[in-house]
Short mmCIF file of C-alpha atoms in Angstrom, two decimals:
data_model
loop_
_atom_site.label_atom_id
_atom_site.label_comp_id
_atom_site.label_asym_id
_atom_site.label_seq_id
_atom_site.Cartn_x
_atom_site.Cartn_y
_atom_site.Cartn_z
CA MET A 476 13.52 6.57 -4.54
CA ILE A 477 14.37 8.84 -7.51
CA ALA A 478 15.52 11.66 -5.22
CA ARG A 479 17.74 9.23 -3.33
CA ALA A 480 19.20 7.87 -6.57
CA ALA A 481 19.96 11.41 -7.75
CA LEU A 482 21.80 12.18 -4.52
CA LEU A 483 23.84 9.00 -4.78
CA ALA A 484 24.78 9.81 -8.38
CA ALA A 485 25.84 13.32 -7.40
CA ALA A 486 27.95 11.95 -4.54
CA ALA A 487 29.64 9.52 -6.94
CA LEU A 488 30.53 12.36 -9.33
CA LEU A 489 32.02 14.40 -6.49
CA CYS A 490 34.14 11.46 -5.38
CA ALA A 491 35.37 10.92 -8.94
CA ALA A 492 36.31 14.58 -9.19
CA CYS A 493 38.32 14.22 -5.99
CA GLY A 494 40.28 11.37 -7.58
CA GLY A 495 39.23 8.48 -5.35
CA GLY A 496 36.52 6.74 -3.33
CA ASP A 497 34.02 3.97 -4.06
CA GLU A 498 30.89 4.71 -6.02
CA ALA A 499 27.66 4.00 -4.12
CA ALA A 500 25.22 1.77 -5.98
CA ALA A 501 21.60 2.83 -6.35
CA PRO A 502 19.02 0.46 -4.81
CA GLU A 503 18.02 -2.46 -6.99
CA LYS A 504 14.42 -2.28 -8.21
CA HIS A 505 12.41 -5.48 -8.10
CA LEU A 506 8.87 -6.71 -8.62
CA VAL A 507 7.72 -9.76 -6.65
CA PHE A 508 4.54 -11.81 -6.75
CA ALA A 509 3.18 -15.19 -5.74
CA ARG A 510 2.31 -17.75 -8.41
CA GLY A 511 0.81 -20.91 -6.98
CA ALA A 512 3.08 -22.11 -4.14
CA TRP A 513 6.09 -20.07 -5.30
CA ILE A 514 7.27 -16.48 -5.00
CA TRP A 515 8.74 -14.99 -8.15
CA ILE A 516 11.09 -12.03 -8.49
CA ALA A 517 11.61 -9.87 -11.58
CA ASP A 518 13.02 -6.54 -12.66
CA ALA A 519 10.82 -3.58 -11.77
CA ASP A 520 9.36 -3.58 -15.29
CA GLY A 521 8.46 -7.28 -15.00
CA ARG A 522 11.25 -8.65 -17.19
CA ASN A 523 13.64 -11.49 -16.25
CA ALA A 524 11.16 -13.15 -13.87
CA LYS A 525 12.37 -16.23 -12.00
CA ARG A 526 11.26 -18.41 -9.11
CA LEU A 527 12.69 -17.35 -5.75
CA VAL A 528 11.32 -19.37 -2.80
CA ARG A 529 8.17 -21.20 -1.74
CA GLY A 530 5.76 -18.92 0.10
CA THR A 531 3.18 -16.17 -0.17
CA TYR A 532 2.62 -12.47 0.76
CA PRO A 533 6.02 -11.31 -0.63
CA LEU A 534 7.37 -7.84 0.15
CA VAL A 535 10.62 -6.60 -1.40
CA SER A 536 12.71 -4.33 0.84
CA PRO A 537 13.23 -0.66 -0.12
CA ASP A 538 16.90 -1.34 -0.92
CA GLY A 539 15.92 -4.31 -3.10
CA GLU A 540 18.26 -6.71 -1.32
CA ARG A 541 15.77 -8.87 0.59
CA VAL A 542 12.29 -10.30 0.28
CA ALA A 543 10.08 -10.93 3.30
CA TYR A 544 7.28 -13.45 2.85
CA GLY A 545 4.86 -15.73 4.61
CA ALA A 546 5.52 -19.46 4.86
CA ARG A 547 5.31 -22.32 7.34
CA GLY A 548 5.65 -20.94 10.87
CA GLY A 549 5.19 -17.26 10.03
CA ILE A 550 7.41 -14.55 8.51
CA HIS A 551 10.58 -15.47 6.60
CA VAL A 552 13.26 -13.36 4.92
CA ALA A 553 15.44 -14.34 1.95
CA ASN A 554 17.93 -12.38 -0.10
CA ALA A 555 17.08 -11.37 -3.65
CA GLU A 556 18.76 -14.55 -4.94
CA GLY A 557 16.54 -16.78 -2.82
CA LYS A 558 19.30 -17.81 -0.41
CA GLU A 559 19.63 -17.44 3.36
CA SER A 560 15.91 -17.99 3.95
CA ASP A 561 15.21 -17.86 7.68
CA LEU A 562 12.16 -17.83 9.93
CA VAL A 563 12.12 -14.40 11.52
CA SER A 564 8.96 -14.44 13.61
CA PRO A 565 5.35 -15.60 13.77
CA GLY A 566 2.80 -13.15 12.41
CA ARG A 567 1.59 -11.60 9.17
CA LEU A 568 3.44 -9.02 7.12
CA GLU A 569 2.29 -5.45 6.56
CA ASP A 570 5.26 -3.46 5.19
CA TRP A 571 9.02 -2.84 5.30
CA LEU A 572 10.32 0.21 7.13
CA PRO A 573 12.46 2.56 4.98
CA ASP A 574 15.69 1.32 6.63
CA SER A 575 15.20 -2.15 5.05
CA GLU A 576 16.11 -3.62 8.44
CA ARG A 577 12.70 -3.79 10.13
CA LEU A 578 9.23 -5.02 9.26
CA LEU A 579 5.80 -3.74 10.21
CA ALA A 580 3.64 -6.78 10.95
CA TRP A 581 0.64 -8.17 12.78
CA GLN A 582 1.24 -10.26 15.89
CA ASP A 583 -1.33 -9.79 18.65
CA GLY A 584 -1.60 -6.22 17.44
CA LEU A 585 0.65 -4.07 15.27
CA VAL A 586 4.37 -4.62 15.87
CA VAL A 587 7.82 -3.88 14.45
CA ILE A 588 10.05 -6.92 13.87
CA ASP A 589 13.80 -6.84 13.36
CA ALA A 590 14.40 -8.70 10.09
CA ALA A 591 17.76 -10.04 11.28
CA ASP A 592 17.13 -11.39 14.77
CA GLY A 593 13.31 -11.43 15.04
CA ASP A 594 13.14 -9.05 18.01
CA VAL A 595 9.60 -7.66 18.38
CA GLU A 596 8.61 -4.17 19.56
CA PRO A 597 4.89 -3.30 19.98
CA VAL A 598 3.40 -0.37 18.10
CA VAL A 599 -0.30 -0.76 18.93
CA PRO A 600 -0.88 -3.78 21.21
CA ARG A 601 -4.09 -5.78 20.70
CA LEU A 602 -5.11 -3.78 17.64
CA ASP A 603 -7.73 -5.86 15.81
CA ARG A 604 -6.69 -6.08 12.16
CA GLU A 605 -10.29 -6.81 11.15
CA ARG A 606 -11.33 -3.36 12.39
CA VAL A 607 -8.68 -1.51 10.37
CA TYR A 608 -9.86 0.41 7.29
CA GLY A 609 -6.56 1.17 5.57
CA LEU A 610 -3.05 1.60 7.04
CA ASP A 611 -0.01 3.50 5.76
CA LEU A 612 3.52 4.15 6.96
CA SER A 613 4.89 7.69 6.73
CA PRO A 614 7.71 8.26 4.19
CA ASP A 615 10.28 8.70 6.97
CA GLY A 616 9.11 5.51 8.71
CA LYS A 617 8.37 7.31 11.98
CA TRP A 618 4.55 7.29 11.99
CA VAL A 619 1.67 5.00 11.14
CA ALA A 620 -1.78 6.24 10.12
CA TYR A 621 -4.75 3.91 10.07
CA GLY A 622 -8.52 3.99 9.87
CA LEU A 623 -10.24 2.18 12.73
CA ALA A 624 -13.84 1.12 13.21
CA ARG A 625 -15.00 1.57 16.78
CA ARG A 626 -16.81 -1.73 16.41
CA LEU A 627 -17.67 -3.98 13.51
CA THR A 628 -21.21 -4.34 12.24
CA ARG A 629 -22.56 -6.71 9.65
CA TRP A 630 -23.25 -3.67 7.45
CA GLY A 631 -19.58 -2.71 6.91
CA ILE A 632 -19.05 0.89 5.80
CA LEU A 633 -22.82 1.44 5.72
CA ARG A 634 -22.91 1.40 9.54
CA ASP A 635 -19.36 1.18 10.91
CA ARG A 636 -18.09 4.37 12.54
CA MET A 637 -14.52 4.89 11.35
CA ASP A 638 -11.89 7.44 12.27
CA ILE A 639 -8.22 7.94 11.45
CA HIS A 640 -5.56 7.45 14.10
CA VAL A 641 -1.83 8.26 14.09
CA VAL A 642 0.80 6.56 16.26
CA ALA A 643 4.60 6.72 16.47
CA ILE A 644 6.43 3.67 15.14
CA THR A 645 8.05 3.45 18.58
CA GLY A 646 4.62 2.96 20.17
CA GLY A 647 2.69 5.03 22.64
CA THR A 648 -0.93 6.12 22.76
CA PRO A 649 -2.48 6.50 19.28
CA LYS A 650 -4.05 9.88 18.57
CA ARG A 651 -7.47 9.98 16.90
CA ILE A 652 -7.22 12.86 14.43
CA THR A 653 -10.74 12.68 12.95
CA LYS A 654 -13.90 12.52 15.03
CA ASP A 655 -16.68 12.28 12.47
CA GLY A 656 -16.97 8.49 12.25
CA LEU A 657 -16.75 8.81 8.46
CA SER A 658 -13.01 8.79 7.69
CA ALA A 659 -10.84 5.89 6.50
CA TRP A 660 -8.11 4.68 4.07
CA PRO A 661 -5.35 7.19 4.98
CA VAL A 662 -2.31 7.67 2.73
CA TRP A 663 0.71 9.80 3.58
CA SER A 664 1.71 12.53 1.15
CA GLY A 665 4.79 14.19 2.62
CA ALA A 666 3.67 15.63 5.97
CA GLU A 667 -0.01 15.50 4.97
CA ILE A 668 -2.53 12.68 5.12
CA ILE A 669 -4.86 12.02 2.20
CA PHE A 670 -7.97 10.03 3.07
CA SER A 671 -11.52 9.05 2.16
CA ARG A 672 -14.44 10.71 3.88
CA LEU A 673 -17.91 9.20 3.55
CA PRO A 674 -20.61 11.84 2.97
CA ARG A 675 -23.34 11.86 5.60
CA GLY A 676 -26.45 10.29 4.20
CA ASP A 677 -24.63 8.56 1.32
CA ARG A 678 -21.84 6.32 2.55
CA LEU A 679 -21.47 4.76 -0.89
CA ALA A 680 -19.92 7.97 -2.25
CA PRO A 681 -16.68 8.63 -0.32
CA GLY A 682 -14.58 11.47 -1.73
CA VAL A 683 -10.89 12.34 -1.37
CA TRP A 684 -9.77 14.76 1.34
CA ARG A 685 -6.50 16.04 2.78
CA MET A 686 -5.36 17.27 6.20
CA ASP A 687 -2.23 17.95 8.22
CA ALA A 688 -0.90 15.01 10.19
CA ASP A 689 -2.36 16.41 13.43
CA GLY A 690 -5.86 16.45 11.95
CA THR A 691 -6.01 20.21 11.32
CA ASP A 692 -6.43 22.22 8.09
CA VAL A 693 -8.88 19.74 6.54
CA SER A 694 -10.03 20.36 2.98
CA ALA A 695 -11.64 18.43 0.15
CA ILE A 696 -9.88 17.44 -3.05
CA VAL A 697 -13.19 15.98 -4.24
CA ALA A 698 -15.82 16.14 -1.50
CA ARG A 699 -17.85 13.19 -2.76
CA ALA A 700 -17.79 10.73 -5.61
CA PRO A 701 -20.28 11.59 -8.36
CA LEU A 702 -23.33 9.39 -8.80
CA ARG A 703 -21.88 7.38 -11.69
CA TYR A 704 -19.04 6.22 -9.39
CA SER A 705 -21.17 5.46 -6.34
CA ARG A 706 -23.86 3.27 -7.87
CA ASN A 707 -24.22 0.27 -10.19
CA GLY A 708 -21.22 -1.61 -8.82
CA PHE A 709 -19.09 1.40 -7.82
CA TYR A 710 -18.61 2.49 -4.19
CA GLY A 711 -16.78 5.81 -4.35
CA PHE A 712 -13.12 6.84 -4.23
CA ARG A 713 -10.11 5.56 -2.31
CA PRO A 714 -6.83 7.55 -2.52
CA TYR A 715 -3.54 5.85 -3.40
CA PHE A 716 -1.12 8.65 -4.30
CA VAL A 717 -1.24 12.45 -4.24
CA ASP A 718 1.70 14.68 -5.15
CA GLY A 719 1.24 18.11 -6.68
CA ASP A 720 -1.15 17.84 -9.62
CA ARG A 721 -1.05 14.03 -9.71
CA THR A 722 -3.87 12.30 -7.81
CA ILE A 723 -4.22 8.54 -8.28
CA ILE A 724 -7.29 6.89 -6.82
CA GLY A 725 -9.10 3.60 -6.82
CA LEU A 726 -12.72 3.37 -7.90
CA ARG A 727 -13.98 0.92 -5.30
CA THR A 728 -15.78 -2.18 -6.61
CA GLU A 729 -16.48 -5.69 -5.32
CA TRP A 730 -13.54 -7.05 -7.37
CA GLY A 731 -10.91 -4.49 -6.40
CA ASP A 732 -10.13 -0.81 -6.83
CA ARG A 733 -10.01 0.30 -10.46
CA GLY A 734 -7.06 2.61 -10.94
CA ALA A 735 -7.81 6.12 -12.18
CA VAL A 736 -6.22 9.56 -12.41
CA LEU A 737 -8.29 12.32 -10.85
CA GLY A 738 -8.04 15.73 -12.51
CA LYS A 739 -8.29 19.09 -10.73
CA ASP A 740 -11.62 19.65 -12.48
CA GLY A 741 -12.99 16.37 -11.12
CA SER A 742 -12.47 14.52 -14.41
CA LEU A 743 -11.39 10.88 -14.32
CA ARG A 744 -9.18 8.82 -16.61
CA GLN A 745 -9.17 5.11 -15.89
CA LEU A 746 -5.89 3.19 -16.19
CA GLY A 747 -7.24 -0.19 -17.27
CA LEU A 748 -6.33 -2.25 -14.20
CA HIS A 749 -7.14 -2.76 -10.52
CA VAL A 750 -4.56 -0.73 -8.61
CA VAL A 751 -2.37 -2.43 -5.99
CA HIS A 752 0.69 -0.16 -5.70
CA VAL A 753 1.90 3.15 -7.12
CA SER A 754 5.57 3.83 -7.82
CA SER A 755 7.29 6.27 -5.46
CA ASP A 756 7.35 8.97 -8.14
CA GLY A 757 3.69 8.46 -9.07
CA ARG A 758 4.51 7.64 -12.71
CA TYR A 759 3.48 3.97 -12.77
CA VAL A 760 0.75 1.82 -11.27
CA LEU A 761 1.14 -1.88 -10.52
CA GLY A 762 -2.07 -3.89 -10.54
CA TYR A 763 -4.05 -6.66 -12.15
CA GLN A 764 -6.95 -7.49 -14.40
CA GLY A 765 -9.49 -10.16 -13.52
CA GLY A 766 -12.57 -10.89 -11.44
CA ALA A 767 -12.99 -12.92 -8.27
CA GLU A 768 -11.14 -16.05 -9.40
CA PHE A 769 -8.04 -17.09 -11.34
CA PRO A 770 -6.60 -16.41 -13.81
CA PHE A 771 -5.31 -12.90 -13.15
CA THR A 772 -3.12 -10.74 -15.36
CA VAL A 773 -0.50 -8.58 -13.63
CA ARG A 774 0.08 -5.29 -15.43
CA ILE A 775 2.03 -2.04 -15.12
CA ALA A 776 0.28 1.11 -16.37
CA PRO A 777 2.02 4.44 -17.12
CA VAL A 778 0.03 7.14 -15.36
CA ASP A 779 0.64 9.86 -17.96
CA GLY A 780 -0.72 7.81 -20.83
CA GLY A 781 0.09 4.75 -22.90
CA GLU A 782 -0.87 1.09 -22.89
CA PRO A 783 -0.33 -1.04 -19.77
CA THR A 784 2.44 -3.66 -19.97
CA THR A 785 1.56 -7.26 -19.17
CA VAL A 786 3.93 -8.82 -16.64
CA ALA A 787 2.46 -12.26 -15.91
CA LYS A 788 -0.73 -14.27 -16.20
CA GLY A 789 -2.27 -17.13 -14.26
CA GLU A 790 -2.58 -18.11 -10.61
CA ILE A 791 -0.98 -14.89 -9.39
CA THR A 792 -1.50 -12.89 -6.19
CA TRP A 793 0.22 -10.41 -3.85
CA GLU A 794 2.12 -8.20 -6.30
CA HIS A 795 4.63 -5.84 -4.70
CA TRP A 796 7.59 -3.70 -5.80
CA ASN A 797 10.11 -1.14 -4.54
CA ARG A 798 9.93 0.99 -7.69
#
């Protein structure tokens, strides 16, 4: 988002120097969340919050102009002012594509839905959402990576055999790019995929690994979570963001993934909230504090240090932003 904004600003300066032309506006940045039966929208830092529409599962588009959400009948889309709310399609939301015109969603498998007319194109037909261990859309919107259990067992990660698959957003046959039965929770980082790998013999201690998008050149960032983060209520590491020296992970617990910054030396600095989303530049984490029941406190934590900012408290779920 920052790179795009910089390009737009540069283009505006060039046009001004030429003596004419309209300046292009940078995308609006919004934070959305559900409180009770309503969806709220705010500035990206949580200020100026207001009620938008009735619904749940809100997702703000990358350009900040529309909000997709779940309500009666399936998936709806409204503009950022809460107007022009329409039923787009049955199903459950997963993510916006970078063009802000299409939605990745679940509807008898993984599909792409046109946000304007509701047209549906299959990505992975009959994919069982319950068997998916993490799913992420590539930055260019052309590929989807997901962890998939070959079958579900009542033991979860202790017995499920999981591998990472990649498929084009246009559909086709998914490619399984790991074959160890121990890999899940993929996250794109440029052309690479960052993921969790469960150590053989100790599935409670997944580490953070990286590989090329075709499954080659695999290496460990941290091969396994240390004992203090794989016992006594902790269940290892899950990656959320990796870019250069900045690695943001979740310490897996029964109540959510505790946000933390992972150092090159394996050191950890916790961020004081359960991580939900990381900003596109890796500088801020959006998440919450709380246990298994309401109330929750939505907070934004600066990754490089400083106190988290409280955004909202109460019966709040499904935080999302385009920051």
